[in-house]
Amino acid sequence: MGSRASAEKMANIPLSRSQVFGELRKELHDDKEFHESDAHVFIIMGASFQDGMNSKAGDLAKKKIYPTLWWLFRDGLLPEQTYFVGFARSNLTVDAIRAACMPYLKVADTESERLSAFFQRNTYISGKYDDESSFSKLDTHITSLPGGPDANRLFYLALPPTVYHEVTRNIKHCCMSKKGWNRVIVEKPFGHDLQSSEELSAHLSALFTEEQIYRIDHYLGKEMVQNLMVLRFGNRIFGPIWNRDSVACVVLTFKEPFGTKGRGGYFNDFGIIRDVMQNHLLQMLCLVAMEKPASTSSDDVRDEKVKVLKCIAPVSMSEVVLGQYVGDPEGEGDAKLGYLDDPTVPKGSTQATFATAVLYVHNERWDGVPFILRCGKALNERKAEVRLQFTDVPGDIFGNQCRRNELVVRVQPNEAVYAKMMSKKPGVYFSPEETELDLTYKSRYKDVKLPDAYERLILDVFCGSQMHFVRSDELREAWRIFTPLLHQIDNEKPKPTLYKYGSRGPTEADDLAKRVGFRYEGTYKWVNPHRL
Ligand code: NDP
Ligand code: BG6
């Protein structure tokens, strides 16, 4: 992996568009299939905002995919000859798409001409997902664009899983580029459990090669998630303590301060474990726990992730706490409403909106170290982080005044890496005091604009880099770890512990973390140096 120095370069030195793209390609391992003059067509399957099949799919296209393509186009990061085609069931015009996306595009006053240029590169075709002739029509249209039948084609499936099978089959039969490459970007959920995921994988692998399939877990596109490998393997100071001799536990956290917001229908079919824990948190766990890969090539990295997953036994119900939020009568607005007050949630649902689970990696490095995964909606704050809590200092000479060290990689908001440590209380004293070594991105990298996760990932697909995408064997292992627990929950429907909207979640989750070895002292106070 290169340094992604291009991000800084983009901020400081005006490079021509294809130069920047060329640089990124070099960093992301030269794409042998790429030629400078090649035309590319990006096809958004499910670009509809009106057919109401699944609010998540339409939402994704409008809120994420079109805006991301616009930002990449605006910043000149795409190959010169790139065209965009929307495909869905509704009768839509490009103008209607533009209007629907507008609130999410973040267009500056000076960019309106560029925005028009972007939408001039856009077209839309309506058709049925299960109808081959619709896909032939789509193919005829793509072929009419610059590059003709040989343009490279990227298919983004922003679709509900119910239509994956037929859409991918129709793409394969009717829409493949003749001489250019074809890449298919698949969004989660990748199935519902091990069996359904295996079925989907078997279906996809009968149609496409693994090199053509890009399974997105957008957490792999986040700056600090990508930084985990550099922090671990680019520094001497962490390597020797990154193991069971020094680490007491690892805590991986995802918290959101809002509830399901009308997406309860979709969410209720999945629950927080399938929505966040089995993918986003488990991916972060892999990057924290895996061994150093032989190189930064996509497959070397993913080989190590698979190896570490293979060392994890299925999660046991006895090491899980499930929660569901209820409204806070004293809260404001949405906070008054509980999960069951969402009209799209079935009455009496026992679906979990919060979960804490403890996993163990049974290998030489991690044996006995608990990995505590915590995630929830309608909590007290927005936060995603990785926290390593180190063991007590052996042979204490400071009368029990020292607290455990912690290394925290905060993924969001306000990217930061900080190490909580003891230092002499400044002045005439000689007692230890809690403080931190602090790398806060906003202060250290003032002028660097960090790209959104989707920007990086879509660019990676153009560049042919699969490092930050989920391979099928990785997915299989992830489902193997969670499927027995999920089936038990689906069958037995245990009642989740209720927690108040805006709280830290059920206290039972803190009790579980404590029981397996996490220590919270409540003594650490952070003084933000920028507010002094
Ligand atoms: P804390 O000691 O406050 O929290 C450590 C951990 O303990 C967190 O995971 C927290 O959970 C958990 N915890 C909190 N309350 C309890 C409880 N009652 N029982 C059990 N566990 C509990 O340290 P932090 O590292 O979180 O730092 C404190 C604040 O300072 C944070 O807001 C942090 O962002 C900020 N800070 C910012 C820095 C920066 O921006 N560069 C640098 C250092 C600190 P939970 O995740 O739910 O809170
Ligand atoms: C998605 C989940 O994968 O991630 C959502 O389906 C969640 O429920 C979202 O809100 C969180 O993403 P981010 O990037 O906002 O942390």
Coordinates of C-alpha atoms and ligand atoms in Angstrom, one line a residue:
M1 CA 0.0 0.0 0.0
G2 CA 1.4 3.4 -0.8
S3 CA 1.2 6.4 1.5
R4 CA -1.8 7.9 -0.3
A5 CA 0.4 11.0 -0.4
S6 CA -1.9 11.9 -3.3
A7 CA -4.5 13.2 -0.7
E8 CA -2.0 15.8 0.4
K9 CA -0.9 16.4 -3.1
M10 CA -4.5 16.9 -4.1
A11 CA -4.8 19.6 -1.5
N12 CA -1.6 21.4 -2.4
I13 CA -0.3 20.9 -5.9
P14 CA -2.7 21.1 -8.8
L15 CA -2.2 17.9 -10.8
S16 CA -3.9 17.2 -14.0
R17 CA -6.8 14.8 -13.7
S18 CA -5.3 11.8 -15.3
Q19 CA -2.0 12.4 -13.4
V20 CA -3.8 12.0 -10.1
F21 CA -5.6 9.0 -11.3
G22 CA -2.3 7.5 -12.6
E23 CA -0.6 8.2 -9.2
L24 CA -3.3 6.5 -7.3
R25 CA -3.2 3.5 -9.6
K26 CA 0.5 3.2 -8.9
E27 CA -0.1 3.3 -5.1
L28 CA -2.8 0.8 -5.4
H29 CA -0.7 -1.7 -7.3
D30 CA -0.5 -1.2 -11.0
D31 CA -3.7 -2.3 -12.7
K32 CA -2.4 -4.3 -15.7
E33 CA -5.7 -4.1 -17.4
F34 CA -5.7 -0.3 -17.5
H35 CA -4.9 1.8 -20.5
E36 CA -5.0 5.6 -20.3
S37 CA -7.4 6.1 -23.2
D38 CA -9.9 3.5 -22.1
A39 CA -13.5 4.5 -21.6
H40 CA -15.3 3.5 -18.4
V41 CA -19.0 3.1 -17.8
F42 CA -20.3 3.1 -14.2
I43 CA -23.7 1.5 -14.0
I44 CA -25.9 2.1 -10.9
M45 CA -28.3 -0.7 -10.6
G46 CA -31.2 0.4 -8.4
A47 CA -30.9 4.1 -9.2
S48 CA -34.5 4.6 -8.4
F49 CA -35.9 6.7 -5.6
Q50 CA -39.5 6.1 -6.1
D51 CA -40.4 2.5 -6.5
G52 CA -40.4 1.9 -2.8
M53 CA -39.1 -1.6 -3.1
N54 CA -36.6 -1.1 -0.3
S55 CA -35.9 2.3 1.1
K56 CA -32.3 1.4 1.8
A57 CA -31.5 0.7 -1.9
G58 CA -32.9 4.0 -3.2
D59 CA -31.4 5.8 -0.3
L60 CA -28.0 4.4 -1.0
A61 CA -28.0 5.6 -4.6
K62 CA -29.3 9.0 -3.8
K63 CA -27.4 9.7 -0.6
K64 CA -24.1 7.9 -1.3
I65 CA -23.4 6.6 -4.8
Y66 CA -24.4 9.6 -6.9
P67 CA -22.8 12.1 -4.5
T68 CA -19.6 10.0 -4.4
L69 CA -19.4 9.8 -8.2
W70 CA -19.9 13.6 -8.3
W71 CA -17.1 14.3 -5.8
L72 CA -14.7 12.0 -7.6
F73 CA -15.7 13.6 -11.0
R74 CA -15.4 17.1 -9.5
D75 CA -12.0 16.4 -8.0
G76 CA -10.7 14.9 -11.3
L77 CA -10.1 11.5 -9.8
L78 CA -11.8 9.4 -12.4
P79 CA -10.4 8.4 -15.7
E80 CA -11.1 11.1 -18.3
Q81 CA -13.5 9.0 -20.3
T82 CA -16.0 8.0 -17.6
Y83 CA -19.8 7.8 -18.2
F84 CA -22.6 7.0 -15.7
V85 CA -25.8 5.1 -16.4
G86 CA -28.6 4.6 -13.9
F87 CA -30.9 1.6 -14.2
A88 CA -34.0 0.9 -12.2
R89 CA -37.7 0.2 -12.6
S90 CA -39.2 3.7 -12.5
N91 CA -39.5 6.0 -15.4
L92 CA -37.0 8.7 -14.4
T93 CA -35.1 11.4 -16.1
V94 CA -31.6 12.5 -15.3
D95 CA -33.1 15.8 -14.2
A96 CA -35.2 14.0 -11.6
I97 CA -32.1 12.1 -10.4
R98 CA -30.3 15.4 -10.1
A99 CA -33.1 17.0 -8.1
A100 CA -33.3 14.0 -5.8
C101 CA -29.6 13.9 -5.1
M102 CA -29.1 17.7 -4.8
P103 CA -29.4 17.9 -1.0
Y104 CA -26.5 15.4 -0.7
L105 CA -24.1 16.7 -3.4
K106 CA -22.6 19.6 -1.4
V107 CA -22.1 21.8 -4.4
A108 CA -20.2 25.1 -4.0
D109 CA -21.4 28.2 -5.9
T110 CA -18.3 28.0 -8.1
E111 CA -19.0 24.4 -9.1
S112 CA -22.3 24.7 -11.0
E113 CA -20.7 24.4 -14.4
R114 CA -18.8 21.3 -13.3
L115 CA -21.9 19.8 -11.9
S116 CA -23.7 20.3 -15.2
A117 CA -20.7 18.6 -16.9
F118 CA -21.2 15.7 -14.5
F119 CA -24.9 15.3 -15.2
Q120 CA -24.2 15.5 -19.0
R121 CA -22.2 12.3 -18.5
N122 CA -25.2 10.7 -16.9
T123 CA -28.0 8.8 -18.6
Y124 CA -30.8 6.7 -17.2
I125 CA -32.6 3.5 -18.5
S126 CA -35.6 2.0 -17.0
G127 CA -36.3 -1.7 -17.1
K128 CA -37.3 -4.7 -15.1
Y129 CA -34.8 -6.6 -13.0
D130 CA -36.1 -10.0 -14.1
D131 CA -36.4 -9.2 -17.8
E132 CA -33.6 -10.1 -20.1
S133 CA -34.8 -7.7 -22.8
S134 CA -34.5 -4.8 -20.4
F135 CA -30.9 -5.8 -19.9
S136 CA -30.4 -6.0 -23.7
K137 CA -31.7 -2.5 -23.9
L138 CA -29.3 -1.5 -21.2
D139 CA -26.4 -3.1 -23.2
T140 CA -27.4 -1.4 -26.4
H141 CA -27.4 1.9 -24.5
I142 CA -24.0 1.3 -22.9
T143 CA -22.6 0.3 -26.3
S144 CA -23.8 3.6 -27.8
L145 CA -21.6 5.5 -25.4
P146 CA -17.9 6.3 -26.1
G147 CA -15.8 3.2 -25.9
G148 CA -18.7 1.2 -27.5
P149 CA -18.8 -2.5 -26.7
D150 CA -15.3 -2.5 -25.3
A151 CA -15.5 0.1 -22.6
N152 CA -14.7 -1.1 -19.1
R153 CA -17.9 -1.6 -17.1
L154 CA -18.5 -1.2 -13.4
F155 CA -21.8 -2.4 -12.1
Y156 CA -22.9 -1.1 -8.7
L157 CA -25.7 -3.2 -7.1
A158 CA -27.5 -0.7 -4.9
L159 CA -30.4 -3.2 -4.7
P160 CA -32.4 -5.2 -2.3
P161 CA -31.0 -8.8 -1.9
T162 CA -34.2 -10.2 -3.2
V163 CA -33.3 -9.2 -6.8
Y164 CA -29.6 -9.9 -6.7
H165 CA -29.8 -13.3 -8.3
E166 CA -31.7 -12.2 -11.4
V167 CA -29.9 -8.9 -11.9
T168 CA -26.5 -10.5 -11.8
R169 CA -27.6 -13.3 -14.1
N170 CA -29.0 -10.7 -16.6
I171 CA -25.8 -8.6 -16.3
K172 CA -23.7 -11.6 -17.1
H173 CA -25.9 -12.7 -20.0
C174 CA -26.5 -9.4 -21.6
C175 CA -24.3 -6.6 -20.4
M176 CA -20.7 -7.7 -20.2
S177 CA -18.0 -5.6 -22.0
K178 CA -16.6 -7.4 -25.0
K179 CA -12.9 -6.6 -24.6
G180 CA -12.8 -4.3 -21.6
W181 CA -13.0 -5.5 -18.0
N182 CA -16.2 -6.0 -15.9
R183 CA -16.4 -5.4 -12.2
V184 CA -19.4 -5.9 -10.0
I185 CA -19.7 -4.0 -6.7
V186 CA -22.0 -5.7 -4.2
E187 CA -23.4 -4.1 -1.1
K188 CA -24.2 -5.8 2.2
P189 CA -26.2 -7.6 3.4
F190 CA -24.3 -10.6 1.9
G191 CA -27.0 -13.1 2.9
H192 CA -28.7 -13.6 6.2
D193 CA -26.7 -16.4 7.7
L194 CA -24.0 -18.8 6.6
Q195 CA -26.2 -20.8 4.3
S196 CA -27.8 -17.9 2.5
S197 CA -24.5 -16.2 2.1
E198 CA -23.0 -19.4 0.7
E199 CA -25.8 -19.6 -1.8
L200 CA -25.2 -16.1 -2.9
S201 CA -21.5 -16.7 -3.1
A202 CA -22.1 -19.8 -5.2
H203 CA -24.4 -17.9 -7.5
L204 CA -22.0 -15.0 -8.0
S205 CA -19.0 -17.3 -8.5
A206 CA -20.8 -19.2 -11.2
L207 CA -21.2 -15.9 -13.0
F208 CA -18.1 -13.9 -12.2
T209 CA -14.5 -14.6 -11.1
E210 CA -13.5 -13.5 -7.6
E211 CA -11.4 -10.7 -9.2
Q212 CA -14.5 -9.3 -10.8
I213 CA -16.5 -9.2 -7.5
Y214 CA -16.0 -6.2 -5.0
R215 CA -18.0 -6.8 -1.8
I216 CA -18.2 -3.5 0.0
D217 CA -17.9 -3.1 3.7
H218 CA -17.6 0.7 3.8
Y219 CA -15.8 0.6 7.2
L220 CA -12.8 -0.7 5.2
G221 CA -12.8 2.7 3.4
K222 CA -12.5 4.8 6.5
E223 CA -9.2 6.6 7.1
M224 CA -8.5 5.2 10.6
V225 CA -9.5 1.7 9.7
Q226 CA -7.0 1.8 6.8
N227 CA -4.5 3.3 9.2
L228 CA -4.6 0.3 11.5
M229 CA -2.2 -1.6 9.3
V230 CA 0.3 1.3 9.0
L231 CA 0.2 1.9 12.8
R232 CA 0.8 -1.7 13.5
F233 CA 3.3 -2.7 10.9
G234 CA 5.0 0.6 10.2
N235 CA 6.1 1.2 13.8
R236 CA 8.5 -0.6 16.0
I237 CA 7.0 0.6 19.2
F238 CA 3.7 -1.3 19.0
G239 CA 4.8 -4.7 17.6
P240 CA 6.4 -6.2 20.7
I241 CA 3.4 -5.3 23.0
W242 CA 0.7 -6.2 20.6
N243 CA -0.1 -9.6 22.1
R244 CA -1.5 -11.6 25.1
D245 CA 1.6 -10.7 27.2
S246 CA 0.7 -7.0 27.3
V247 CA -2.9 -6.6 26.1
A248 CA -5.6 -7.2 28.7
C249 CA -8.5 -6.8 26.3
V250 CA -9.5 -5.1 23.1
V251 CA -12.7 -3.2 22.8
L252 CA -14.3 -2.4 19.4
T253 CA -17.1 0.1 19.6
F254 CA -19.8 1.5 17.3
K255 CA -22.3 3.9 18.7
E256 CA -24.9 6.0 17.0
P257 CA -27.0 8.7 18.7
F258 CA -30.1 8.1 16.7
G259 CA -32.6 5.3 16.3
T260 CA -33.9 3.6 13.2
K261 CA -35.6 6.7 11.8
G262 CA -38.3 5.1 9.7
R263 CA -35.8 2.4 8.5
G264 CA -37.1 0.1 11.1
G265 CA -38.8 -2.3 8.6
Y266 CA -35.4 -3.0 7.0
F267 CA -33.6 -3.0 10.3
N268 CA -36.0 -5.4 12.0
D269 CA -35.2 -8.1 9.5
F270 CA -31.5 -7.9 10.4
G271 CA -30.9 -6.4 13.9
I272 CA -27.7 -4.8 15.1
I273 CA -25.5 -8.0 15.0
R274 CA -26.1 -8.5 11.3
D275 CA -26.2 -4.8 10.5
V276 CA -22.9 -3.7 12.2
M277 CA -21.2 -6.3 14.4
Q278 CA -20.8 -9.2 11.9
N279 CA -19.3 -6.9 9.3
H280 CA -18.0 -3.5 10.4
L281 CA -16.8 -4.5 13.9
L282 CA -15.5 -7.9 12.8
Q283 CA -13.5 -6.3 10.0
M284 CA -11.8 -3.9 12.4
L285 CA -11.1 -6.9 14.7
C286 CA -9.3 -8.6 11.8
L287 CA -7.1 -5.7 11.2
V288 CA -6.2 -5.4 14.9
A289 CA -5.6 -9.2 15.4
M290 CA -4.1 -10.5 12.2
E291 CA -0.5 -11.3 11.7
K292 CA 1.7 -9.2 9.5
P293 CA 1.0 -10.1 5.8
A294 CA 3.8 -11.0 3.5
S295 CA 3.1 -7.9 1.5
T296 CA 0.4 -5.3 1.1
S297 CA -1.0 -7.0 -1.9
S298 CA -4.7 -7.6 -1.7
D299 CA -4.6 -11.3 -1.4
D300 CA -1.7 -11.3 1.2
V301 CA -3.7 -9.0 3.4
R302 CA -6.9 -11.0 3.0
D303 CA -5.1 -14.3 3.6
E304 CA -4.1 -13.0 7.0
K305 CA -7.6 -11.8 7.8
V306 CA -9.1 -15.2 6.9
K307 CA -6.4 -16.9 9.1
V308 CA -7.4 -14.9 12.1
L309 CA -11.1 -15.4 11.6
K310 CA -10.4 -19.2 11.4
C311 CA -9.1 -19.0 15.0
I312 CA -12.3 -17.5 16.4
A313 CA -14.9 -19.9 17.8
P314 CA -18.6 -19.2 17.3
V315 CA -19.9 -16.6 19.8
S316 CA -21.6 -18.0 22.8
M317 CA -24.9 -16.6 24.1
S318 CA -23.5 -16.6 27.6
E319 CA -21.1 -13.9 26.5
V320 CA -23.6 -11.7 24.8
V321 CA -25.9 -8.9 26.0
L322 CA -28.7 -7.7 23.8
G323 CA -30.5 -4.4 24.2
Q324 CA -33.4 -2.5 22.7
Y325 CA -34.0 1.2 23.1
V326 CA -37.1 2.7 24.7
G327 CA -38.1 6.4 24.5
D328 CA -36.8 8.8 27.1
P329 CA -39.9 10.7 28.3
E330 CA -37.6 13.6 29.2
G331 CA -35.8 13.6 25.9
E332 CA -36.4 15.9 23.0
G333 CA -37.9 15.1 19.6
D334 CA -37.1 11.6 18.4
A335 CA -35.5 10.7 21.8
K336 CA -39.0 10.4 23.2
L337 CA -39.6 7.5 20.8
G338 CA -38.5 3.9 21.5
Y339 CA -37.8 1.3 18.8
L340 CA -41.2 -0.2 19.1
D341 CA -42.7 3.3 18.5
D342 CA -41.3 3.2 14.9
P343 CA -44.4 2.5 12.8
T344 CA -42.4 0.3 10.4
V345 CA -41.3 -2.0 13.3
P346 CA -43.6 -5.0 13.9
K347 CA -45.5 -4.8 17.2
G348 CA -43.7 -6.5 20.1
S349 CA -40.5 -7.1 18.2
T350 CA -37.6 -8.4 20.2
Q351 CA -35.0 -7.4 17.7
A352 CA -31.8 -6.0 19.3
T353 CA -30.7 -2.5 18.6
F354 CA -27.7 -2.9 20.9
A355 CA -25.3 -5.8 21.4
T356 CA -22.1 -6.5 23.2
A357 CA -20.4 -9.8 22.5
V358 CA -17.1 -11.3 23.5
L359 CA -14.9 -13.2 21.0
Y360 CA -11.6 -15.0 21.6
V361 CA -8.9 -15.5 19.0
H362 CA -7.4 -18.9 19.8
N363 CA -3.9 -18.5 18.5
E364 CA -0.5 -18.0 20.0
R365 CA -0.7 -14.2 20.0
W366 CA -4.1 -13.8 21.5
D367 CA -5.1 -16.8 23.5
G368 CA -7.3 -15.7 26.4
V369 CA -7.6 -12.1 25.4
P370 CA -11.2 -11.0 25.2
F371 CA -12.2 -9.0 22.1
I372 CA -15.3 -7.0 23.3
L373 CA -17.5 -5.9 20.4
R374 CA -20.1 -3.3 21.3
C375 CA -22.6 -1.6 19.0
G376 CA -25.8 0.2 19.3
K377 CA -28.3 2.7 18.0
A378 CA -30.0 5.6 20.0
L379 CA -27.0 5.8 22.4
N380 CA -25.4 8.9 24.0
E381 CA -23.0 9.7 21.2
R382 CA -21.7 9.0 17.7
K383 CA -18.4 7.1 17.9
A384 CA -16.5 4.3 16.4
E385 CA -13.2 3.3 17.9
V386 CA -10.7 0.5 18.6
R387 CA -9.3 0.4 22.2
L388 CA -6.5 -1.7 23.4
Q389 CA -6.4 -1.9 27.2
F390 CA -3.0 -3.0 28.4
T391 CA -2.3 -5.1 31.5
D392 CA -1.3 -3.6 34.9
V393 CA 2.4 -2.7 35.3
P394 CA 3.9 -5.6 37.2
G395 CA 5.8 -4.8 40.4
D396 CA 4.0 -1.5 41.3
I397 CA 6.2 1.0 43.2
F398 CA 3.7 3.9 43.1
G399 CA 1.2 2.7 45.8
N400 CA -1.5 1.6 43.3
Q401 CA -1.8 5.0 41.7
C402 CA -1.1 3.9 38.2
R403 CA -4.0 3.2 35.8
R404 CA -3.8 0.8 32.8
N405 CA -2.5 2.2 29.6
E406 CA -4.9 2.3 26.7
L407 CA -4.3 2.9 23.0
V408 CA -7.3 4.3 21.3
V409 CA -7.8 4.6 17.5
R410 CA -10.8 6.8 17.1
V411 CA -12.4 6.1 13.7
Q412 CA -15.1 8.8 14.0
P413 CA -15.9 11.5 14.7
N414 CA -12.7 13.5 14.8
E415 CA -10.1 11.0 13.8
A416 CA -7.4 10.5 16.4
V417 CA -4.9 8.1 17.9
Y418 CA -4.2 8.6 21.6
A419 CA -2.3 6.6 24.2
K420 CA -3.5 7.0 27.7
M421 CA -0.5 6.9 29.9
M422 CA 1.0 7.8 33.3
S423 CA 3.3 10.8 33.7
K424 CA 4.8 12.6 36.6
K425 CA 2.4 15.2 37.9
P426 CA 4.1 18.4 36.7
G427 CA 5.7 20.7 39.2
V428 CA 7.1 20.0 42.6
Y429 CA 5.3 16.7 42.9
F430 CA 6.5 13.2 42.3
S431 CA 3.3 11.3 41.9
P432 CA 2.0 9.7 38.7
E433 CA -0.9 11.3 36.9
E434 CA -3.0 10.1 34.0
T435 CA -2.4 11.9 30.7
E436 CA -2.1 11.1 27.0
L437 CA 0.0 11.1 23.9
D438 CA -2.3 12.5 21.4
L439 CA -2.4 12.6 17.6
T440 CA -5.5 14.5 16.7
Y441 CA -5.9 14.7 12.9
K442 CA -7.6 18.1 12.8
S443 CA -4.7 19.7 14.5
R444 CA -1.9 17.7 12.9
Y445 CA -3.2 17.7 9.4
K446 CA -5.0 21.0 9.2
D447 CA -5.3 21.3 5.4
V448 CA -5.9 17.7 4.4
K449 CA -9.4 16.8 3.4
L450 CA -10.1 13.2 4.2
P451 CA -12.1 11.5 1.5
D452 CA -15.3 9.8 2.4
A453 CA -15.2 5.9 2.7
Y454 CA -17.2 5.4 -0.5
E455 CA -14.9 7.8 -2.4
R456 CA -11.9 5.7 -1.6
L457 CA -13.6 2.4 -2.2
I458 CA -15.1 3.3 -5.6
L459 CA -11.8 4.7 -6.7
D460 CA -10.2 1.4 -5.6
V461 CA -12.6 -0.4 -7.9
F462 CA -11.6 1.8 -10.8
C463 CA -8.0 1.1 -9.9
G464 CA -8.5 -2.7 -9.6
S465 CA -7.4 -2.9 -6.0
Q466 CA -9.3 -5.4 -3.9
M467 CA -7.4 -5.0 -0.6
H468 CA -10.3 -3.1 1.1
F469 CA -13.0 -5.4 -0.1
V470 CA -14.3 -8.6 1.5
R471 CA -13.2 -11.9 -0.1
S472 CA -15.7 -14.8 -0.2
D473 CA -13.7 -17.0 2.2
E474 CA -13.5 -14.0 4.7
L475 CA -17.3 -13.7 4.4
R476 CA -17.8 -17.4 5.0
E477 CA -15.7 -17.3 8.2
A478 CA -17.5 -14.2 9.4
W479 CA -20.9 -15.9 9.1
R480 CA -19.5 -19.1 10.6
I481 CA -18.7 -17.1 13.8
F482 CA -22.1 -15.5 14.1
T483 CA -24.6 -17.9 12.6
P484 CA -25.2 -20.2 15.6
L485 CA -25.8 -17.2 17.8
L486 CA -28.1 -15.6 15.3
H487 CA -30.1 -18.8 14.8
Q488 CA -30.5 -19.1 18.5
I489 CA -31.7 -15.6 18.8
D490 CA -34.1 -16.0 15.8
N491 CA -35.5 -19.2 17.3
E492 CA -35.6 -18.4 21.0
K493 CA -36.3 -14.7 20.7
P494 CA -34.7 -13.7 24.0
K495 CA -36.1 -10.5 25.4
P496 CA -33.5 -7.8 25.0
T497 CA -32.6 -5.6 28.0
L498 CA -34.3 -2.2 27.6
Y499 CA -32.2 0.9 27.6
K500 CA -33.1 4.6 27.4
Y501 CA -32.6 6.5 24.2
G502 CA -29.5 8.6 24.7
S503 CA -28.0 6.4 27.3
R504 CA -24.8 4.3 27.1
G505 CA -26.8 1.2 26.7
P506 CA -27.7 -1.5 29.2
T507 CA -25.4 -1.6 32.3
E508 CA -25.4 -5.4 31.9
A509 CA -23.0 -4.8 28.9
D510 CA -20.6 -3.0 31.2
D511 CA -20.9 -5.9 33.7
L512 CA -20.0 -8.4 30.9
A513 CA -17.0 -6.3 29.9
K514 CA -15.9 -6.1 33.5
R515 CA -16.4 -9.8 34.0
V516 CA -14.1 -10.7 31.1
G517 CA -11.4 -8.3 32.2
F518 CA -12.0 -4.7 31.0
R519 CA -11.3 -2.2 33.7
Y520 CA -13.0 1.2 33.9
E521 CA -11.8 3.5 36.6
G522 CA -13.7 6.6 35.7
T523 CA -10.7 8.7 36.7
Y524 CA -9.4 9.8 33.3
K525 CA -10.2 13.4 32.4
W526 CA -9.2 14.7 29.0
V527 CA -8.2 18.3 28.7
N528 CA -8.6 19.4 25.1
P529 CA -5.4 21.4 24.5
H530 CA -7.1 23.4 21.8
R531 CA -9.7 24.8 24.2
L532 CA -7.2 25.9 26.8
Ligands
NDP1 P1 -12.8 7.1 29.5 O1 -12.0 6.7 30.7 O2 -13.8 8.1 29.7 O3 -13.6 5.8 28.9 C1 -12.9 4.7 28.7 C2 -13.8 3.5 28.3 O4 -14.7 3.2 29.4 C3 -14.8 3.9 27.1 O5 -14.9 2.8 26.3 C4 -16.1 4.1 27.8 O6 -17.3 3.7 27.1 C5 -16.0 3.2 29.0 N1 -16.9 3.6 30.1 C6 -17.4 4.9 30.3 N2 -18.2 4.9 31.4 C7 -18.2 3.6 31.8 C8 -18.9 3.0 32.9 N3 -19.6 3.6 33.7 N4 -18.7 1.6 33.1 C9 -17.9 0.9 32.3 N5 -17.2 1.5 31.2 C10 -17.4 2.8 31.0 O7 -11.8 7.5 28.4 P2 -11.9 7.9 26.9 O8 -10.7 7.3 26.2 O9 -13.2 7.6 26.4 O10 -11.6 9.5 27.0 C11 -12.6 10.4 27.6 C12 -13.0 11.5 26.6 O11 -11.8 12.2 26.2 C13 -13.6 10.9 25.4 O12 -14.7 11.7 25.0 C14 -12.5 11.0 24.3 O13 -13.0 11.1 23.0 C15 -11.8 12.3 24.8 N6 -10.4 12.3 24.3 C16 -10.2 12.8 23.1 C17 -8.9 12.9 22.6 C18 -8.7 13.5 21.2 O14 -9.7 13.9 20.6 N7 -7.6 13.5 20.7 C19 -7.8 12.3 23.2 C20 -8.1 11.7 24.5 C21 -9.4 11.7 25.0 P3 -18.0 4.6 26.1 O15 -17.3 4.3 24.8 O16 -19.4 4.1 26.1 O17 -17.9 6.0 26.5
BG6_2 C1 -24.5 0.7 7.8 C2 -25.6 0.3 8.6 O1 -23.7 -0.3 7.3 O2 -23.6 1.5 8.6 C3 -26.3 1.4 9.3 O3 -26.5 -0.5 7.8 C4 -25.3 2.4 10.0 O4 -27.3 1.0 10.2 C5 -24.2 2.7 9.1 O5 -26.0 3.5 10.4 C6 -23.1 3.5 9.8 O6 -22.2 4.0 8.9 P1 -21.3 5.3 9.3 O7 -20.3 5.4 8.2 O8 -22.2 6.4 9.4 O9 -20.7 5.0 10.6

